[in-house]
XYZ file of C-alpha atoms in Angstrom:
524
model
C -155.965 -165.593 -63.310
C -152.196 -165.643 -63.266
C -150.269 -168.372 -61.492
C -147.286 -167.627 -59.326
C -144.908 -166.068 -60.010
C -146.158 -163.234 -62.203
C -142.757 -161.803 -63.068
C -140.287 -163.373 -65.531
C -138.515 -166.451 -64.262
C -134.774 -166.540 -63.762
C -132.837 -169.077 -65.784
C -131.749 -172.341 -64.192
C -128.119 -171.195 -64.352
C -128.990 -167.918 -62.642
C -130.879 -169.692 -59.860
C -128.096 -172.241 -59.391
C -125.517 -169.435 -59.180
C -127.507 -167.557 -56.532
C -128.036 -170.719 -54.493
C -124.383 -171.752 -54.845
C -123.010 -168.359 -53.774
C -125.463 -168.065 -50.894
C -124.747 -171.625 -49.780
C -120.987 -171.040 -49.946
C -121.234 -167.932 -47.772
C -123.507 -169.706 -45.287
C -121.231 -172.750 -45.107
C -118.174 -170.571 -44.553
C -120.028 -168.854 -41.710
C -120.884 -172.307 -40.361
C -117.195 -173.191 -40.427
C -116.389 -170.047 -38.429
C -119.143 -171.011 -35.980
C -117.641 -174.435 -35.377
C -114.174 -172.893 -35.031
C -115.492 -170.545 -32.342
C -117.205 -173.425 -30.513
C -114.062 -175.568 -30.709
C -111.818 -172.783 -29.401
C -114.111 -171.978 -26.493
C -115.147 -175.491 -25.402
C -112.776 -177.920 -27.168
C -113.954 -181.452 -27.942
C -115.378 -182.283 -24.533
C -118.444 -182.613 -22.341
C -120.008 -179.237 -23.197
C -120.031 -179.819 -26.954
C -121.063 -183.454 -26.494
C -124.071 -182.232 -24.507
C -124.915 -179.659 -27.166
C -124.813 -182.372 -29.844
C -127.255 -184.535 -27.877
C -129.551 -181.584 -27.131
C -129.467 -180.342 -30.725
C -130.259 -183.687 -32.343
C -134.066 -183.325 -32.388
C -134.388 -179.504 -32.708
C -131.622 -179.495 -35.307
C -133.180 -182.354 -37.218
C -136.525 -180.548 -37.282
C -134.707 -177.449 -38.463
C -133.078 -179.357 -41.335
C -136.106 -181.503 -42.156
C -138.861 -178.866 -41.983
C -136.925 -175.621 -42.303
C -134.234 -176.585 -44.790
C -134.068 -175.754 -48.471
C -135.239 -178.791 -50.488
C -136.976 -180.085 -47.351
C -140.577 -181.361 -47.573
C -142.198 -178.099 -46.426
C -140.084 -176.028 -48.807
C -140.715 -178.319 -51.800
C -144.433 -178.776 -51.059
C -145.116 -175.059 -50.772
C -143.367 -174.358 -54.070
C -145.234 -177.116 -55.926
C -148.631 -175.910 -54.683
C -148.163 -172.139 -54.924
C -146.634 -172.331 -58.402
C -149.839 -173.939 -59.724
C -152.393 -171.688 -58.003
C -153.549 -168.099 -58.680
C -151.477 -165.390 -57.043
C -154.438 -163.893 -55.200
C -154.845 -167.141 -53.232
C -151.240 -167.117 -52.006
C -151.635 -164.966 -48.891
C -154.697 -166.853 -47.622
C -153.072 -170.233 -48.269
C -149.745 -169.322 -46.630
C -151.406 -167.779 -43.572
C -153.649 -170.842 -43.145
C -150.836 -173.361 -43.392
C -148.707 -171.246 -41.035
C -151.524 -171.293 -38.497
C -152.071 -175.040 -38.782
C -148.398 -176.090 -38.802
C -147.447 -173.536 -36.159
C -150.166 -174.809 -33.810
C -149.163 -178.451 -34.185
C -145.466 -177.694 -33.735
C -146.199 -175.495 -30.716
C -147.779 -178.525 -29.060
C -144.732 -180.599 -29.994
C -142.399 -177.981 -28.497
C -144.356 -177.998 -25.238
C -144.055 -181.787 -25.017
C -140.311 -181.526 -25.694
C -139.912 -179.114 -22.766
C -141.939 -181.268 -20.367
C -140.257 -184.563 -21.288
C -136.753 -183.202 -21.889
C -135.083 -185.483 -19.335
C -136.351 -188.848 -20.654
C -135.857 -187.690 -24.249
C -132.161 -186.992 -23.623
C -131.900 -190.386 -21.916
C -133.213 -192.011 -25.092
C -130.990 -189.907 -27.355
C -127.782 -190.453 -25.371
C -128.243 -193.467 -23.074
C -124.520 -193.714 -22.376
C -123.899 -190.051 -21.533
C -122.350 -189.302 -18.107
C -124.647 -187.558 -15.600
C -122.856 -184.214 -15.976
C -123.250 -184.269 -19.754
C -126.870 -185.419 -19.410
C -127.747 -182.481 -17.125
C -126.221 -179.918 -19.498
C -128.006 -181.504 -22.461
C -131.407 -181.389 -20.729
C -131.037 -177.673 -20.012
C -129.956 -176.917 -23.584
C -132.733 -179.090 -25.026
C -135.423 -177.156 -23.168
C -134.030 -173.859 -24.416
C -133.954 -175.059 -28.036
C -137.386 -176.756 -27.983
C -139.105 -173.727 -29.671
C -136.874 -174.429 -32.671
C -139.520 -177.007 -33.581
C -142.045 -174.206 -34.189
C -139.554 -171.967 -35.972
C -138.417 -174.801 -38.248
C -141.857 -175.276 -39.769
C -142.462 -171.544 -40.229
C -139.024 -171.076 -41.807
C -139.523 -173.980 -44.221
C -142.889 -172.598 -45.313
C -141.303 -169.153 -45.632
C -138.468 -170.469 -47.796
C -140.950 -172.143 -50.138
C -143.078 -168.988 -50.246
C -140.103 -166.793 -51.150
C -138.868 -169.195 -53.828
C -142.368 -169.375 -55.299
C -142.259 -165.577 -55.626
C -138.862 -165.856 -57.376
C -136.754 -164.837 -54.367
C -133.704 -167.059 -53.814
C -131.018 -164.971 -52.157
C -132.567 -164.666 -48.684
C -133.332 -168.405 -48.262
C -129.785 -169.279 -49.340
C -128.040 -166.741 -47.136
C -130.272 -166.829 -44.040
C -128.382 -169.680 -42.257
C -125.650 -167.060 -41.894
C -127.821 -165.379 -39.240
C -127.897 -168.496 -37.087
C -124.132 -168.928 -37.325
C -123.547 -165.313 -36.299
C -125.677 -165.578 -33.160
C -123.899 -168.760 -32.040
C -120.500 -167.151 -32.685
C -121.488 -164.115 -30.616
C -122.649 -166.340 -27.774
C -119.517 -168.503 -27.802
C -117.023 -165.647 -28.100
C -118.542 -162.990 -25.841
C -120.762 -164.754 -23.298
C -119.402 -168.274 -22.787
C -117.084 -167.303 -19.924
C -119.983 -165.731 -18.041
C -122.836 -168.145 -18.774
C -121.139 -171.401 -19.832
C -122.302 -173.860 -22.529
C -125.908 -172.687 -22.281
C -124.942 -169.844 -24.666
C -124.812 -172.383 -27.499
C -128.493 -173.186 -27.013
C -129.546 -169.549 -26.660
C -127.473 -168.575 -29.706
C -129.065 -171.335 -31.761
C -132.576 -170.287 -30.736
C -131.855 -166.615 -31.442
C -130.514 -167.515 -34.875
C -133.632 -169.490 -35.717
C -135.828 -166.588 -34.662
C -133.840 -164.158 -36.830
C -134.136 -166.461 -39.844
C -137.918 -166.488 -39.481
C -138.198 -162.778 -38.693
C -136.109 -161.821 -41.762
C -138.620 -163.567 -44.034
C -141.639 -161.570 -42.881
C -140.984 -158.248 -44.688
C -139.977 -160.005 -47.934
C -143.082 -162.222 -47.975
C -145.342 -159.299 -46.997
C -143.934 -157.119 -49.789
C -144.448 -159.924 -52.336
C -148.102 -160.314 -51.305
C -147.458 -163.777 -49.876
C -149.097 -163.310 -46.487
C -148.418 -161.781 -43.081
C -147.880 -163.317 -39.602
C -151.573 -163.513 -38.772
C -153.854 -166.368 -37.773
C -156.192 -167.785 -40.412
C -158.385 -170.878 -40.007
C -159.617 -171.667 -43.536
C -158.470 -175.272 -43.200
C -160.908 -176.486 -45.892
C -159.118 -174.487 -48.595
C -158.384 -176.731 -51.634
C -154.742 -175.656 -51.601
C -154.416 -176.732 -47.970
C -155.823 -180.154 -48.798
C -153.365 -180.420 -51.683
C -150.528 -179.580 -49.312
C -151.647 -182.343 -46.928
C -151.243 -184.913 -49.706
C -147.723 -183.768 -50.593
C -146.285 -182.835 -47.194
C -147.204 -186.057 -45.416
C -145.349 -188.606 -47.606
C -142.459 -186.215 -48.240
C -141.951 -185.597 -44.519
C -142.119 -189.322 -43.765
C -139.502 -190.135 -46.392
C -137.166 -187.320 -45.312
C -137.727 -188.239 -41.674
C -135.762 -191.443 -42.136
C -132.613 -189.308 -41.915
C -133.371 -188.695 -38.239
C -133.016 -192.351 -37.377
C -129.647 -192.497 -39.110
C -128.465 -189.500 -37.083
C -129.951 -191.011 -33.935
C -128.073 -194.276 -34.453
C -124.726 -192.471 -34.783
C -125.340 -190.215 -31.781
C -126.492 -193.126 -29.605
C -123.330 -195.089 -30.291
C -121.220 -191.952 -29.823
C -122.719 -191.489 -26.344
C -121.349 -194.894 -25.341
C -117.813 -193.922 -26.330
C -115.423 -191.792 -24.229
C -116.328 -188.120 -23.784
C -115.410 -186.150 -26.895
C -116.523 -188.705 -29.489
C -119.775 -186.890 -30.306
C -117.920 -183.579 -30.556
C -115.302 -185.065 -32.875
C -118.066 -186.493 -35.062
C -119.655 -183.058 -35.341
C -116.418 -181.243 -36.182
C -115.323 -183.827 -38.778
C -118.728 -183.923 -40.469
C -118.755 -180.167 -40.937
C -115.380 -180.223 -42.712
C -116.314 -182.914 -45.203
C -119.869 -181.646 -45.753
C -118.705 -178.132 -46.616
C -117.191 -178.903 -50.065
C -119.658 -181.720 -50.568
C -122.628 -179.407 -50.069
C -121.384 -176.801 -52.531
C -120.433 -179.289 -55.276
C -123.629 -181.302 -54.812
C -125.653 -178.182 -55.638
C -123.563 -177.585 -58.748
C -124.129 -181.148 -60.000
C -127.594 -182.057 -58.681
C -129.444 -178.820 -59.455
C -128.782 -178.852 -63.238
C -129.172 -182.622 -63.688
C -132.443 -183.130 -61.775
C -134.677 -181.559 -64.470
C -132.657 -183.343 -67.170
C -133.304 -186.744 -65.578
C -137.012 -185.930 -65.329
C -137.267 -184.868 -68.991
C -135.637 -188.108 -70.140
C -137.867 -190.404 -68.042
C -139.852 -191.798 -70.995
C -138.537 -195.156 -72.324
C -137.828 -193.716 -75.774
C -135.333 -191.325 -74.136
C -133.503 -193.898 -72.027
C -130.486 -194.068 -74.344
C -129.792 -190.394 -73.665
C -130.710 -190.836 -69.999
C -128.037 -193.529 -69.617
C -125.483 -191.183 -71.170
C -126.498 -188.445 -68.726
C -126.202 -190.858 -65.807
C -122.713 -191.743 -66.965
C -121.826 -188.086 -67.425
C -123.076 -187.062 -63.972
C -121.217 -189.919 -62.259
C -117.968 -189.111 -64.074
C -118.311 -185.437 -63.115
C -118.897 -186.575 -59.544
C -115.679 -188.600 -59.748
C -113.678 -185.720 -61.228
C -114.660 -183.427 -58.373
C -115.149 -185.662 -55.337
C -112.322 -188.171 -55.714
C -109.384 -185.723 -55.700
C -110.984 -183.577 -52.978
C -111.576 -186.662 -50.867
C -108.012 -187.894 -51.450
C -106.508 -184.539 -50.458
C -108.816 -184.292 -47.447
C -107.718 -187.740 -46.252
C -104.011 -187.098 -46.892
C -104.016 -183.678 -45.221
C -106.633 -184.426 -42.546
C -104.432 -183.514 -39.581
C -103.100 -180.163 -40.901
C -106.639 -179.264 -42.043
C -108.076 -179.913 -38.590
C -105.199 -178.149 -36.846
C -105.565 -175.127 -39.122
C -109.322 -174.824 -38.671
C -109.865 -175.851 -35.055
C -106.698 -176.043 -32.969
C -106.808 -173.003 -30.720
C -108.085 -172.261 -27.248
C -109.314 -175.442 -25.554
C -109.095 -177.486 -28.762
C -105.740 -179.231 -28.265
C -103.561 -181.649 -30.268
C -105.334 -184.689 -28.846
C -108.666 -183.372 -30.089
C -107.094 -182.611 -33.491
C -105.846 -186.185 -33.815
C -109.285 -187.605 -32.997
C -111.154 -185.363 -35.447
C -108.514 -185.956 -38.144
C -108.919 -189.726 -37.819
C -112.637 -189.353 -38.613
C -112.023 -186.849 -41.419
C -109.591 -189.255 -43.071
C -112.333 -191.890 -43.294
C -114.976 -189.428 -44.483
C -112.618 -188.247 -47.241
C -112.347 -191.779 -48.600
C -116.136 -191.983 -48.931
C -116.906 -188.571 -50.474
C -117.449 -189.924 -53.984
C -119.901 -192.574 -52.783
C -121.843 -190.016 -50.722
C -122.539 -187.758 -53.700
C -122.759 -190.650 -56.188
C -125.584 -192.148 -54.166
C -127.404 -188.796 -54.193
C -127.037 -188.570 -57.972
C -128.633 -192.000 -58.417
C -131.456 -191.101 -56.027
C -132.241 -188.102 -58.257
C -132.352 -190.414 -61.279
C -135.031 -192.500 -59.565
C -136.955 -189.346 -58.640
C -136.720 -188.254 -62.266
C -138.224 -191.608 -63.265
C -141.102 -190.931 -60.872
C -139.940 -193.619 -58.460
C -139.727 -192.531 -54.838
C -140.231 -196.025 -53.427
C -136.837 -197.459 -54.389
C -134.832 -194.708 -52.610
C -137.140 -195.033 -49.586
C -136.611 -198.803 -49.405
C -132.858 -198.281 -49.744
C -133.002 -195.771 -46.890
C -134.789 -198.289 -44.684
C -132.173 -200.939 -45.471
C -129.410 -198.393 -44.799
C -130.741 -197.749 -41.297
C -130.313 -201.395 -40.358
C -126.865 -201.535 -41.943
C -125.822 -198.341 -40.167
C -126.791 -199.754 -36.774
C -124.971 -203.024 -37.502
C -121.830 -201.290 -38.738
C -121.791 -198.760 -35.874
C -121.997 -201.594 -33.365
C -119.305 -203.644 -35.103
C -116.841 -200.903 -36.043
C -116.963 -198.939 -32.780
C -116.061 -202.119 -30.927
C -112.755 -202.269 -32.806
C -112.070 -198.703 -33.948
C -113.819 -196.452 -31.416
C -115.019 -193.100 -32.754
C -113.526 -193.795 -36.177
C -116.017 -196.644 -36.479
C -118.859 -194.110 -36.731
C -117.333 -192.610 -39.875
C -116.505 -196.076 -41.216
C -120.143 -197.095 -40.780
C -121.359 -194.072 -42.771
C -118.918 -194.695 -45.613
C -119.742 -198.418 -45.738
C -123.482 -197.721 -45.921
C -122.979 -195.218 -48.746
C -120.864 -197.688 -50.740
C -123.497 -200.411 -50.387
C -126.374 -198.010 -51.110
C -124.747 -196.719 -54.287
C -123.959 -200.250 -55.470
C -127.527 -201.480 -54.883
C -129.058 -198.434 -56.578
C -126.749 -198.936 -59.567
C -127.894 -202.548 -59.825
C -131.583 -201.652 -59.636
C -131.164 -198.854 -62.160
C -129.304 -201.191 -64.505
C -132.281 -203.584 -64.375
C -134.824 -200.753 -64.736
C -133.187 -199.213 -67.815
C -132.335 -202.516 -69.491
C -128.604 -202.201 -68.934
C -126.221 -199.350 -68.142
C -123.092 -198.537 -70.175
C -120.865 -200.186 -67.573
C -117.652 -199.884 -69.548
C -118.263 -196.197 -70.180
C -118.953 -195.665 -66.475
C -116.394 -197.878 -64.742
C -113.361 -197.276 -66.994
C -113.088 -193.512 -66.355
C -114.104 -193.868 -62.705
C -111.402 -196.470 -62.084
C -108.861 -194.273 -63.869
C -109.882 -191.309 -61.739
C -109.745 -193.446 -58.595
C -106.167 -194.530 -59.317
C -105.168 -190.934 -60.116
C -106.808 -189.700 -56.919
C -105.105 -192.323 -54.754
C -101.772 -191.334 -56.284
C -102.606 -187.672 -55.672
C -103.357 -188.397 -52.018
C -100.059 -190.206 -51.456
C -98.119 -187.441 -53.197
C -99.830 -184.787 -51.041
C -99.011 -186.773 -47.907
C -95.326 -187.163 -48.830
C -95.034 -183.451 -49.690
C -96.679 -182.528 -46.378
C -94.264 -184.762 -44.470
C -91.307 -183.168 -46.238
C -92.659 -179.692 -45.550
C -92.921 -180.474 -41.825
C -89.277 -181.560 -41.760
C -88.106 -178.436 -43.565
C -90.367 -176.072 -41.593
C -90.605 -177.714 -38.166
C -92.146 -174.690 -36.406
C -95.780 -175.029 -35.396
C -98.403 -172.363 -35.985
C -101.257 -171.055 -38.123
C -99.185 -169.897 -41.089
C -97.122 -173.073 -41.028
C -100.262 -175.125 -41.516
C -101.450 -172.745 -44.248
C -98.150 -173.109 -46.076
C -98.192 -176.886 -45.704
C -101.672 -177.175 -47.157
C -101.030 -174.721 -49.984
C -97.778 -176.375 -51.063
C -98.949 -179.984 -50.714
C -102.446 -179.365 -52.062
C -101.348 -177.260 -55.041
C -98.547 -179.547 -56.217
C -100.623 -182.702 -55.777
C -103.597 -181.041 -57.462
C -101.526 -180.057 -60.497
C -100.238 -183.603 -60.789
C -103.837 -184.887 -60.642
C -104.744 -182.643 -63.579
C -101.780 -184.042 -65.517
C -102.888 -187.591 -64.657
C -106.498 -187.231 -65.726
C -105.648 -185.239 -68.857
C -104.162 -188.457 -70.187
C -107.573 -190.118 -69.843
C -109.031 -187.751 -72.487
C -112.428 -187.631 -70.779
C -115.156 -185.678 -72.621
C -116.344 -184.397 -69.226
C -112.993 -182.654 -68.717
C -113.411 -180.913 -72.071
C -116.941 -179.947 -71.022
C -115.651 -178.370 -67.799
C -112.773 -176.641 -69.596
C -115.050 -175.211 -72.305
C -117.454 -173.847 -69.689
C -114.630 -172.183 -67.743
C -113.059 -170.682 -70.876
C -116.455 -169.448 -72.068
C -117.064 -167.643 -68.781
C -113.576 -166.122 -68.825
C -114.105 -164.809 -72.370
C -117.430 -163.222 -71.400
C -115.730 -161.390 -68.525
C -113.131 -159.774 -70.820
């Protein structure tokens, strides 16, 4: 019998390219979605309510239905090791079981929508609470769709199909954009909930023909719950879902504190997070996808010398990419926000609030991705307990920091709490890893990172000064003015950053340059 998949496997580079391109398109569509929401509703009660209502359905969608989520990863690991002829029966059985359980959960969400929103956003005004309850009930079926989509993504990847899972979030963004642009004036903020639900349905529906054609099952009920593959899935899905589920509590803590702030804080948090997560998400795929199998292959003690070098290399690459992007994002936060969002009901006051959060997030971009790199090292070593314990500690720190920082800094305190937790998490993981591997090459890690940090800080200040000068020379306000400001300030500061870091003579820069030149030569 032949295990899945039966056709030749794509190379790691090919898979990473497909995922990166698909993710980039989907994230750009997500940016357009948020721009449409901002223009139609601004940063006010309607979007606050949507954020509260979307917390649980959206979390389920990310947790269960997302790529690299527990359902996606579990399905791949099981199907890849079992005969192809078992695939359809196994997928249909797990769809039946998971779909039934999540259908019950969705029904409970509809019935108890009011108290659930009270728990999610205890400080929300009554008007915002009422809108959130209505939207929550509409989006409750997302719980069912999330599980089916996650299983579908894993099924398609197991049959060597990567494009559809990577691009399918585009469908959800399109439906929300249509609702916000064409139906908001007639039906109000409820179109956000209906658009989100319609997008989730389309994502699931689009998977059916592809899975059917690949012989990976159809949307039918099957009750062979004693199948060995189903039992194997139980063992993997349970712990993986529990570990990933810790993210919900972190999101819940931020949203709860946002609900106690003036109206618009939750909306600003949403808009700022999207801007900093867009480049972060793309670059994280580029770095994490290739290095994860490398870390795993070097897990044996006799390979730890090379593993330490790879850890150093991945962290320096993270610095080269994240530090200058974060510096430019912080320095140009206001023109970025004004360019992307400021139209319609999204006014200058909203831009200033979102920009203040984006500035803080930009400062912490390196630590966000650096922490994720170290987590993958622990996974490669076969240690899932250390990252889980760090996540539990981070939850307590996040609550403490949110409480403390929002008292003094308002909405900006939410971003400050996230950045502070990531800095502490990365530092603790570095310390544990240093002990585990018998010492890290600290000089080789810290020297280039500190040099890159200084160069990035200088780049940020230069970009800010150029932007200020541009605004004095071109005082008119408008879309193209902001484009010109960002292009001029970002390009000049970016070129200076390259000059700065070239003096450091980092081998990682030569590695990046050689890869780029190699690709350019192949295209000639």
